[in-house]
Amino acid sequence: MIKSILCIGAGYVGGPTMAVVAKHCPDIRVVVADINAERVSAWQSGVPPIYEPGLAEVLRASLGKNLHFSADVDGAIASAEMIFVSVNTPTKTFGQGAGRAPDLQYWERTARSILQHARGDTIVVEKSTLPVRTAEAMERIFRSAGGRSRFEVLSNPEFLAEGSAIADLEHPDRVLIGGATTPSGQAAIQQLVEIYTRWVPRDRILTSNVWSSELSKLAANAFLAQRVSSINAISAICERTGADVVEVAKAIGADRRIGPHFLRAGVGFGGSCFQKDILNLVYLCETSGLPEVARYWETVVQMNEYQKQRFVRRMVGAMFDTLAHKRIAVFGVAFKANTGDTRESPALQVCRELLAEHAQVCVTDPQAIASARRDLGEAVSGLSFESDPYAAARGAHAIALLTEWAEYAELDYERIYAGMEKPAFLFDGRNHLDAERLYRIGFNVYSIGHPDRSRL
Ligand code: NAD
Ligand code: UGA
């Protein structure tokens, strides 16, 4: 029976995942360690460094009891029987595979720390999303030292989505555990299964070999992103033909073989993982001698780029081919609602392109302004931030809604319209607002996958 767990990496995955593990395993000591001392002290204070609905309550229930956060990674390794590795694995920006391959330096550094500081037999669990065969590389590092500890490496990819992380962790569709087919590999799988069965039904826990597990994670994200790119491709046809993408998605999704999820057309997918993981898959195909398969998956990312550019082109075209000196209120900069995360947010690219057109861009968001300031820069000419959406829209020529925050559907758009320059434009990048009503108020409305509702 495992009595002590360590998770290396206290980010969007490590923090929430371990808070839920600690909640369901009060007899297990759970430590989350990170080299980022500022992040660690935020977790220790009971105020999470990330915005995630329901997280603070789960955190505070176990904090200081069986859940602890630490900046002493090496010290924590020494006393753990099972170590989850949940460090970041961004796309490589240099050298071989730049722009595609994952940057594995954080992961390898962690492996070497584990090798150096582990005291007894240790199960190492890959939680980060990693290329196929990383676990094998890890084992080679562990074996190379021939030290006193024995290591068993498992792959246990995380499928939570930001904004619904706690619900996803509490009620996962499935938990996937990959391990070696050897008796010690199977025993390690069993130890991890025993942890999850505290709250996950046994038939939702799938076991496989390590490589299937690693590939399943990349494939799942690629399939999800592919659906978004597919419906976005259809949205472009809708705008030209008079079809309504919401109606088309409903009709397609009613087919049980297709299903209704991930068919919301929008300004493009964002987030830290979809693009990174598809590019990782593309790189894997290229280095495995499968160029046709690589090209196939690459089109998912290309369609996403097209969708973001198309959105800005439509804005420029509608606003008489010039945005120079026009104020544009950007409603939402987070990559989706219910998170403060702006990593790869389509809104950032839209803002940069609007600024390149010399527009005056005023960004508002309920949770992501601090993050957007870091991404876009503080003192950028033409760029401002405003926490109140009414103030952001005052005197604006246009609103671009880029994140589907619930509160944006509740605003008083009559009041907003009254304070805007005329003609007033509204570009709904998420099909989030009642376009017919906005049109009746007086706005010229441009929604994704709908023909223009314009009086011009
Ligand atoms: P993150 O950047 O929020 O957190 C990673 C943390 O690891 C950071 O706090 C960083 O300081 C820490 N770290 C890096 N190197 C370290 C080291 N050597 N020792 C200790 N700590 C170290 O990243 P994230 O969003 O939590 O993602 C982590 C992994 O999980 C990635 O591989 C990602 O693809 C995968 N994933 C993410 C999500 C998500 O929703 N964000 C979902 C599923 C899977
Ligand atoms: C995604 C997956 O859903 C998770 O299962 C996975 O664990 C995670 O990536 C990961 O590996 O990091 P996440 O990126 O947090 O989760 O959020 P999603 O809900 O998948 O949304 C991703 C992007 O696609 C967002 O920008 C969202 O607005 C967009 N999207 C999603 C659409 O445009 N339309 C949709 O129908 C669904």
Coordinates of C-alpha atoms and ligand atoms in Angstrom, one line a residue:
M1 CA 0.0 0.0 0.0
I2 CA 1.4 3.4 -1.0
K3 CA 1.6 5.8 1.9
S4 CA 3.5 8.8 0.4
I5 CA 3.0 10.4 -3.0
L6 CA 5.0 13.3 -4.5
C7 CA 4.0 15.3 -7.5
I8 CA 6.7 17.3 -9.2
G9 CA 5.1 20.3 -10.9
A10 CA 2.5 22.4 -9.1
G11 CA 0.8 23.9 -12.2
Y12 CA -2.6 23.5 -13.8
V13 CA -2.4 19.7 -13.7
G14 CA -0.3 19.0 -10.6
G15 CA -2.1 21.3 -8.2
P16 CA -5.8 20.3 -8.9
T17 CA -5.0 16.6 -9.5
M18 CA -3.2 16.2 -6.1
A19 CA -5.9 18.2 -4.3
V20 CA -8.4 15.6 -5.5
V21 CA -6.1 12.7 -4.7
A22 CA -5.5 14.0 -1.2
K23 CA -9.2 14.5 -0.7
H24 CA -10.0 10.8 -1.5
C25 CA -6.9 9.4 0.2
P26 CA -6.7 10.9 3.7
D27 CA -4.3 8.2 4.8
I28 CA -1.8 9.0 2.1
R29 CA 0.7 11.9 2.6
V30 CA 0.6 14.0 -0.6
V31 CA 3.4 16.5 -1.4
V32 CA 3.4 18.8 -4.4
A33 CA 6.9 20.3 -5.2
D34 CA 7.9 22.9 -7.6
I35 CA 11.0 25.0 -8.4
N36 CA 8.7 28.1 -8.7
A37 CA 8.8 29.3 -5.0
E38 CA 6.1 32.0 -5.7
R39 CA 3.7 29.4 -7.0
V40 CA 4.4 27.1 -4.0
S41 CA 3.7 29.9 -1.5
A42 CA 0.4 30.7 -3.2
W43 CA -0.7 27.1 -2.9
Q44 CA 0.5 27.0 0.7
S45 CA -1.6 30.1 1.5
G46 CA -4.8 28.3 0.4
V47 CA -5.3 30.8 -2.5
P48 CA -4.5 28.8 -5.7
P49 CA -2.2 30.6 -8.2
I50 CA -4.6 29.6 -11.0
Y51 CA -8.3 30.3 -11.4
E52 CA -10.3 27.1 -11.5
P53 CA -13.9 26.8 -10.2
G54 CA -14.2 24.7 -7.1
L55 CA -10.5 24.3 -6.6
A56 CA -10.0 26.5 -3.6
E57 CA -12.6 24.5 -1.6
V58 CA -11.0 21.1 -2.4
L59 CA -7.5 22.5 -1.7
R60 CA -8.4 23.9 1.7
A61 CA -10.1 20.7 2.8
S62 CA -6.8 18.8 2.8
L63 CA -4.1 21.6 3.0
G64 CA -1.8 21.1 6.0
K65 CA -3.5 17.8 6.8
N66 CA -2.3 15.3 4.3
L67 CA -1.6 17.8 1.5
H68 CA 1.5 19.9 1.5
F69 CA 3.4 22.1 -1.0
S70 CA 7.1 22.5 -1.1
A71 CA 9.9 24.2 -3.0
D72 CA 12.4 21.6 -1.8
V73 CA 12.0 19.2 -4.8
D74 CA 15.1 17.1 -4.0
G75 CA 14.2 16.7 -0.3
A76 CA 10.6 15.6 -1.2
I77 CA 11.9 13.0 -3.7
A78 CA 13.8 11.2 -0.9
S79 CA 10.6 10.4 1.1
A80 CA 8.2 9.5 -1.7
E81 CA 7.2 6.0 -2.7
M82 CA 5.3 7.1 -5.8
I83 CA 6.3 10.2 -7.8
F84 CA 4.0 11.9 -10.4
V85 CA 5.8 14.1 -12.9
S86 CA 3.6 16.9 -14.0
V87 CA 6.2 19.4 -15.3
N88 CA 5.6 21.5 -18.4
T89 CA 6.5 20.1 -21.8
P90 CA 6.2 23.1 -24.2
T91 CA 7.0 23.0 -27.9
K92 CA 10.7 23.3 -28.6
T93 CA 11.8 26.7 -29.8
F94 CA 15.4 25.8 -30.8
G95 CA 17.5 23.2 -32.5
Q96 CA 16.3 19.9 -34.1
G97 CA 12.5 19.7 -34.3
A98 CA 12.1 23.4 -33.3
G99 CA 8.4 24.5 -33.6
R100 CA 7.2 20.9 -33.5
A101 CA 9.0 18.6 -31.1
P102 CA 8.3 18.9 -27.3
D103 CA 11.0 20.5 -25.2
L104 CA 11.9 17.7 -22.8
Q105 CA 14.6 19.5 -20.8
Y106 CA 12.3 20.0 -17.7
W107 CA 11.3 16.3 -17.8
E108 CA 14.8 15.0 -18.2
R109 CA 16.1 17.3 -15.4
T110 CA 13.3 15.9 -13.2
A111 CA 14.3 12.3 -14.1
R112 CA 17.9 13.0 -13.1
S113 CA 16.9 14.6 -9.8
I114 CA 14.8 11.5 -9.0
L115 CA 17.7 9.2 -9.9
Q116 CA 20.0 11.2 -7.6
H117 CA 17.7 11.6 -4.6
A118 CA 15.4 8.6 -4.5
R119 CA 16.1 6.4 -1.4
G120 CA 14.1 3.2 -2.0
D121 CA 12.1 1.5 -4.7
T122 CA 10.1 4.1 -6.5
I123 CA 7.2 4.2 -8.9
V124 CA 7.5 7.1 -11.4
V125 CA 4.3 8.2 -13.0
E126 CA 4.3 10.2 -16.2
K127 CA 1.5 12.7 -15.8
S128 CA 2.9 15.3 -18.3
T129 CA 2.0 14.7 -21.9
L130 CA 5.0 13.2 -23.5
P131 CA 6.0 11.8 -26.9
V132 CA 5.6 8.1 -27.4
R133 CA 8.5 6.1 -25.9
T134 CA 9.5 8.7 -23.3
A135 CA 8.8 6.3 -20.5
E136 CA 11.3 3.9 -22.1
A137 CA 13.9 6.7 -22.3
M138 CA 13.3 7.4 -18.7
E139 CA 13.9 3.8 -17.7
R140 CA 17.1 3.9 -19.6
I141 CA 18.2 6.9 -17.6
F142 CA 17.2 5.2 -14.3
R143 CA 19.0 1.9 -15.3
S144 CA 22.1 3.7 -16.5
A145 CA 23.2 4.6 -12.9
G146 CA 22.9 1.1 -11.5
G147 CA 22.2 2.7 -8.1
R148 CA 20.6 1.3 -5.0
S149 CA 16.9 2.2 -5.9
R150 CA 14.7 0.3 -8.4
F151 CA 12.3 2.3 -10.6
E152 CA 9.1 1.3 -12.3
V153 CA 7.8 3.9 -14.9
L154 CA 4.1 4.2 -15.6
S155 CA 2.3 6.4 -18.0
N156 CA -0.9 8.0 -16.6
P157 CA -1.9 10.9 -18.9
E158 CA -4.3 13.5 -17.6
F159 CA -7.5 14.3 -19.6
L160 CA -8.8 17.2 -17.5
A161 CA -9.9 20.3 -19.3
E162 CA -9.3 23.7 -17.7
G163 CA -12.4 25.4 -16.4
S164 CA -13.9 22.0 -15.4
A165 CA -10.8 20.4 -13.9
I166 CA -12.3 19.5 -10.5
A167 CA -15.5 17.9 -12.1
D168 CA -13.3 16.1 -14.6
L169 CA -11.0 14.8 -11.9
E170 CA -13.9 13.7 -9.7
H171 CA -15.8 12.0 -12.5
P172 CA -13.4 11.1 -15.2
D173 CA -14.6 9.4 -18.4
R174 CA -11.7 7.1 -18.0
V175 CA -8.3 6.8 -16.2
L176 CA -5.6 5.4 -18.3
I177 CA -2.6 3.6 -16.9
G178 CA 0.2 2.2 -19.1
G179 CA 2.9 0.0 -17.7
A180 CA 5.4 -2.8 -18.5
T181 CA 4.1 -6.3 -19.0
T182 CA 6.7 -7.6 -16.6
P183 CA 5.5 -8.8 -13.1
S184 CA 7.0 -5.7 -11.5
G185 CA 5.3 -3.5 -14.1
Q186 CA 1.9 -5.1 -13.5
A187 CA 2.4 -4.8 -9.7
A188 CA 3.1 -1.0 -10.1
I189 CA 0.0 -0.6 -12.3
Q190 CA -2.0 -2.3 -9.5
Q191 CA -0.7 0.1 -6.9
L192 CA -1.9 3.0 -9.0
V193 CA -5.2 1.4 -9.7
E194 CA -5.7 1.0 -6.0
I195 CA -5.4 4.8 -5.5
Y196 CA -7.9 5.6 -8.2
T197 CA -10.5 3.1 -7.2
R198 CA -11.0 5.1 -4.0
W199 CA -13.3 7.3 -6.1
V200 CA -13.3 6.1 -9.7
P201 CA -15.4 3.0 -10.7
R202 CA -13.1 0.1 -11.6
D203 CA -14.5 -0.3 -15.1
R204 CA -13.4 3.3 -15.9
I205 CA -9.8 2.5 -15.2
L206 CA -8.1 1.2 -18.4
T207 CA -4.7 -0.4 -18.4
S208 CA -2.5 -0.8 -21.4
N209 CA 1.2 -1.0 -22.4
V210 CA 3.1 2.2 -21.9
W211 CA 3.3 3.2 -25.6
S212 CA -0.5 2.8 -26.1
S213 CA -1.0 5.1 -23.1
E214 CA 1.4 7.7 -24.3
L215 CA -0.1 7.7 -27.9
S216 CA -3.7 7.7 -26.6
K217 CA -3.1 11.0 -25.0
L218 CA -1.8 12.7 -28.1
A219 CA -4.5 11.0 -30.2
A220 CA -7.3 12.1 -27.9
N221 CA -6.2 15.8 -28.1
A222 CA -5.7 15.5 -31.9
F223 CA -9.2 14.1 -32.4
L224 CA -10.8 16.8 -30.2
A225 CA -9.0 19.6 -32.0
Q226 CA -9.8 18.0 -35.3
R227 CA -13.5 18.3 -34.5
V228 CA -13.1 21.9 -33.7
S229 CA -11.2 22.6 -37.0
S230 CA -13.8 20.6 -38.9
I231 CA -16.7 22.6 -37.6
N232 CA -14.7 25.8 -38.1
A233 CA -14.1 24.8 -41.8
I234 CA -17.9 24.4 -42.1
S235 CA -18.4 27.8 -40.5
A236 CA -16.6 29.4 -43.4
I237 CA -19.0 27.8 -45.9
C238 CA -21.9 28.9 -43.8
E239 CA -20.8 32.6 -43.9
R240 CA -20.8 32.4 -47.7
T241 CA -24.0 30.4 -48.3
G242 CA -26.5 31.5 -45.7
A243 CA -26.4 28.3 -43.7
D244 CA -26.3 28.7 -39.9
V245 CA -23.4 26.8 -38.3
V246 CA -25.2 26.3 -35.0
E247 CA -28.1 24.6 -36.8
V248 CA -25.6 22.5 -38.9
A249 CA -23.7 21.4 -35.7
K250 CA -27.0 20.4 -34.1
A251 CA -28.1 18.4 -37.1
I252 CA -24.7 16.7 -37.4
G253 CA -24.3 16.1 -33.6
A254 CA -27.7 14.4 -33.4
D255 CA -26.2 11.4 -35.2
R256 CA -25.1 9.1 -32.3
R257 CA -22.1 8.1 -34.3
I258 CA -20.9 11.7 -34.3
G259 CA -22.2 13.1 -31.0
P260 CA -22.9 16.7 -30.0
H261 CA -19.6 17.6 -28.2
F262 CA -16.8 19.8 -29.5
L263 CA -18.8 21.1 -32.4
R264 CA -18.9 24.7 -31.3
A265 CA -17.5 26.9 -34.1
G266 CA -15.4 29.8 -32.9
V267 CA -12.5 32.0 -33.4
G268 CA -10.1 29.0 -33.2
F269 CA -9.0 26.6 -30.5
G270 CA -6.4 27.8 -28.0
G271 CA -4.9 26.5 -24.7
S272 CA -1.5 25.1 -23.9
C273 CA -2.0 21.7 -25.3
F274 CA -4.0 21.2 -28.5
Q275 CA -1.5 22.8 -30.9
K276 CA 1.5 21.5 -28.9
D277 CA 0.2 17.9 -28.9
I278 CA -0.7 17.9 -32.6
L279 CA 2.7 19.3 -33.5
N280 CA 4.2 16.6 -31.3
L281 CA 2.2 14.0 -33.2
V282 CA 3.3 15.5 -36.5
Y283 CA 6.9 15.3 -35.4
L284 CA 6.5 11.7 -34.3
C285 CA 5.1 10.8 -37.7
E286 CA 7.9 12.7 -39.6
T287 CA 10.5 11.0 -37.5
S288 CA 8.8 7.6 -38.0
G289 CA 8.9 7.8 -41.8
L290 CA 5.1 8.6 -42.1
P291 CA 5.1 12.0 -44.0
E292 CA 1.5 11.5 -45.3
V293 CA 0.2 10.9 -41.8
A294 CA 2.1 14.0 -40.6
R295 CA 0.6 16.2 -43.3
Y296 CA -2.9 14.9 -42.4
W297 CA -2.7 16.0 -38.8
E298 CA -0.9 19.2 -39.7
T299 CA -4.0 20.5 -41.5
V300 CA -5.9 20.6 -38.2
V301 CA -3.4 23.3 -37.0
Q302 CA -3.4 25.1 -40.4
M303 CA -7.3 25.3 -40.4
N304 CA -7.0 26.8 -36.9
E305 CA -4.6 29.5 -38.1
Y306 CA -6.9 30.2 -41.1
Q307 CA -9.9 30.6 -38.7
K308 CA -8.1 33.2 -36.6
Q309 CA -6.9 35.2 -39.6
R310 CA -10.3 34.9 -41.3
F311 CA -11.9 36.5 -38.2
V312 CA -9.6 39.6 -38.4
R313 CA -10.1 39.9 -42.2
R314 CA -13.8 39.9 -41.7
M315 CA -13.5 42.7 -39.1
V316 CA -11.3 44.8 -41.4
G317 CA -13.6 44.2 -44.4
A318 CA -16.8 45.1 -42.5
M319 CA -15.3 48.3 -41.0
F320 CA -14.6 49.8 -44.4
D321 CA -11.1 48.4 -44.8
T322 CA -9.5 50.4 -42.1
L323 CA -9.2 50.0 -38.3
A324 CA -6.6 52.8 -37.9
H325 CA -7.3 54.8 -34.7
K326 CA -10.6 53.0 -34.1
R327 CA -11.3 51.8 -30.6
I328 CA -12.1 48.1 -30.4
A329 CA -13.2 46.5 -27.2
V330 CA -12.1 42.9 -26.9
F331 CA -14.5 41.0 -24.6
G332 CA -12.5 38.0 -23.2
V333 CA -8.8 37.1 -23.7
A334 CA -8.7 33.8 -21.8
F335 CA -8.5 30.8 -24.3
K336 CA -11.9 29.6 -23.0
A337 CA -14.4 30.6 -20.3
N338 CA -13.8 29.8 -16.6
T339 CA -10.1 30.1 -16.7
G340 CA -7.5 32.8 -16.3
D341 CA -5.2 31.0 -18.7
T342 CA -4.2 32.8 -21.9
R343 CA -1.7 30.3 -23.3
E344 CA -2.1 30.1 -27.1
S345 CA -5.4 32.0 -26.7
P346 CA -6.7 33.0 -30.1
A347 CA -7.6 36.4 -28.5
L348 CA -3.9 37.2 -28.2
Q349 CA -3.3 36.7 -31.9
V350 CA -6.5 38.7 -32.8
C351 CA -5.3 41.6 -30.5
R352 CA -1.8 41.6 -32.1
E353 CA -3.3 41.7 -35.6
L354 CA -5.7 44.5 -34.6
L355 CA -2.8 46.5 -33.2
A356 CA -0.9 45.9 -36.4
E357 CA -3.8 47.6 -38.2
H358 CA -3.2 50.5 -35.8
A359 CA -6.5 50.0 -33.9
Q360 CA -6.9 51.2 -30.3
V361 CA -7.5 47.9 -28.5
C362 CA -9.1 47.8 -25.1
V363 CA -9.0 44.3 -23.5
T364 CA -11.4 43.2 -20.8
D365 CA -11.7 39.8 -19.1
P366 CA -13.0 38.7 -15.7
Q367 CA -9.9 36.6 -14.8
A368 CA -7.2 36.8 -17.5
I369 CA -6.1 40.5 -17.6
A370 CA -2.9 39.9 -15.5
S371 CA -1.9 37.1 -17.8
A372 CA -2.7 39.0 -21.0
R373 CA -0.7 42.0 -19.8
R374 CA 2.3 39.6 -19.5
D375 CA 1.7 38.2 -22.9
L376 CA 0.9 41.3 -24.9
G377 CA 3.1 43.7 -22.9
E378 CA 2.5 46.7 -20.6
A379 CA 3.4 49.7 -22.6
V380 CA 2.3 48.8 -26.1
S381 CA 1.1 51.7 -28.1
G382 CA -2.7 51.5 -28.7
L383 CA -3.3 48.8 -26.1
S384 CA -5.1 49.2 -22.8
F385 CA -6.8 47.0 -20.3
E386 CA -10.1 47.6 -18.5
S387 CA -11.8 45.3 -15.9
D388 CA -15.3 46.8 -16.6
P389 CA -16.7 45.7 -20.0
Y390 CA -19.0 48.8 -20.0
A391 CA -15.9 51.1 -19.7
A392 CA -14.1 49.0 -22.3
A393 CA -16.9 49.5 -24.8
R394 CA -17.5 53.2 -24.1
G395 CA -16.6 55.2 -27.3
A396 CA -15.7 52.0 -29.2
H397 CA -16.4 51.5 -32.9
A398 CA -16.6 47.7 -32.4
I399 CA -16.7 44.9 -29.9
A400 CA -15.0 41.6 -30.6
L401 CA -16.2 38.9 -28.2
L402 CA -13.5 36.2 -28.0
T403 CA -14.2 34.3 -24.8
E404 CA -17.6 32.9 -23.9
W405 CA -17.8 34.1 -20.3
A406 CA -21.4 33.7 -19.1
E407 CA -21.5 37.3 -17.8
Y408 CA -21.0 38.7 -21.3
A409 CA -24.4 37.3 -22.3
E410 CA -26.0 39.1 -19.4
L411 CA -24.7 42.6 -20.1
D412 CA -27.0 45.6 -20.9
Y413 CA -26.3 45.9 -24.7
E414 CA -28.8 48.8 -25.1
R415 CA -26.6 50.8 -22.7
I416 CA -23.4 49.6 -24.4
Y417 CA -24.8 50.5 -27.8
A418 CA -25.8 54.0 -26.6
G419 CA -22.2 54.7 -25.6
M420 CA -20.5 53.5 -28.8
E421 CA -19.5 55.3 -32.0
K422 CA -21.9 54.7 -34.9
P423 CA -22.2 52.6 -36.9
A424 CA -21.6 50.1 -34.1
F425 CA -20.1 46.7 -34.9
L426 CA -20.2 43.5 -32.9
F427 CA -18.1 40.5 -33.9
D428 CA -19.1 37.4 -32.0
G429 CA -16.2 35.0 -32.2
R430 CA -18.0 32.4 -30.0
N431 CA -21.7 32.6 -31.2
H432 CA -22.3 33.5 -27.5
L433 CA -24.7 36.4 -27.8
D434 CA -28.3 36.7 -29.1
A435 CA -27.4 38.2 -32.5
E436 CA -31.0 38.9 -33.6
R437 CA -31.6 41.0 -30.5
L438 CA -28.3 42.8 -30.9
Y439 CA -29.3 43.6 -34.5
R440 CA -32.6 44.9 -33.4
I441 CA -30.8 47.2 -30.9
G442 CA -28.9 48.7 -33.8
F443 CA -25.6 46.8 -34.0
N444 CA -24.2 45.4 -37.2
V445 CA -23.6 41.8 -36.1
Y446 CA -21.0 39.4 -37.5
S447 CA -21.2 35.9 -35.8
I448 CA -19.0 32.9 -36.7
G449 CA -20.7 30.7 -39.3
H450 CA -23.6 33.1 -40.0
P451 CA -24.1 35.5 -42.8
D452 CA -23.6 39.2 -41.9
R453 CA -26.5 40.9 -40.1
S454 CA -25.7 44.4 -41.3
R455 CA -27.6 47.5 -42.4
L456 CA -24.6 48.9 -44.3
Ligands
NAD1 P1 2.3 24.4 -15.9 O1 3.3 25.1 -16.7 O2 1.1 25.0 -15.4 O3 3.0 23.6 -14.7 C1 4.2 23.0 -14.7 C2 5.0 23.3 -13.5 O4 6.2 22.5 -13.5 C3 5.4 24.7 -13.3 O5 4.9 25.3 -12.2 C4 7.0 24.6 -13.3 O6 7.6 25.6 -12.4 C5 7.2 23.2 -12.8 N1 8.5 22.6 -13.1 C6 9.2 22.7 -14.3 N2 10.4 22.0 -14.2 C7 10.4 21.6 -12.9 C8 11.4 20.8 -12.2 N3 12.5 20.4 -12.7 N4 11.2 20.6 -10.9 C9 10.0 21.0 -10.3 N5 9.0 21.7 -10.9 C10 9.3 22.0 -12.2 O7 1.9 23.1 -16.9 P2 0.5 22.3 -16.9 O8 -0.5 23.0 -17.6 O9 0.2 21.9 -15.5 O10 0.9 21.1 -17.8 C11 1.8 20.1 -17.2 C12 1.8 18.9 -18.2 O11 0.5 18.3 -18.2 C13 2.1 19.2 -19.6 O12 2.8 18.1 -20.2 C14 0.7 19.3 -20.3 O13 0.8 18.9 -21.7 C15 -0.1 18.3 -19.5 N6 -1.5 18.5 -19.5 C16 -2.0 19.8 -19.2 C17 -3.4 20.0 -19.1 C18 -3.9 21.3 -18.8 O14 -5.2 21.5 -18.8 N7 -3.2 22.4 -18.6 C19 -4.3 18.9 -19.2 C20 -3.7 17.6 -19.4 C21 -2.4 17.4 -19.5
UGA2 C1 -8.1 20.0 -23.7 C2 -8.8 18.6 -23.6 O1 -10.2 18.9 -23.7 C3 -8.5 17.9 -22.3 O2 -9.1 16.6 -22.4 C4 -7.0 17.7 -22.2 O3 -6.6 17.0 -21.0 C5 -6.3 19.1 -22.3 O4 -6.7 19.7 -23.5 C6 -4.8 19.0 -22.3 O5 -4.2 18.0 -22.7 O6 -4.3 20.0 -21.9 P1 -8.4 22.4 -22.6 O7 -7.5 22.8 -23.6 O8 -8.2 22.8 -21.2 O9 -8.6 20.8 -22.6 O10 -9.9 22.9 -23.0 P2 -11.0 22.5 -24.1 O11 -12.3 22.5 -23.5 O12 -10.6 21.2 -24.8 O13 -10.9 23.7 -25.1 C7 -9.7 23.8 -26.0 C8 -10.0 24.9 -27.0 O14 -10.9 24.5 -28.0 C9 -10.5 26.2 -26.4 O15 -9.9 27.3 -27.0 C10 -12.0 26.1 -26.7 O16 -12.6 27.4 -26.8 C11 -12.0 25.5 -28.1 N1 -13.2 24.7 -28.4 C12 -13.6 23.7 -27.7 C13 -14.0 25.2 -29.5 O17 -13.6 26.2 -30.1 N2 -15.1 24.5 -29.8 C14 -15.5 23.4 -29.1 O18 -16.6 22.9 -29.4 C15 -14.8 23.0 -28.0

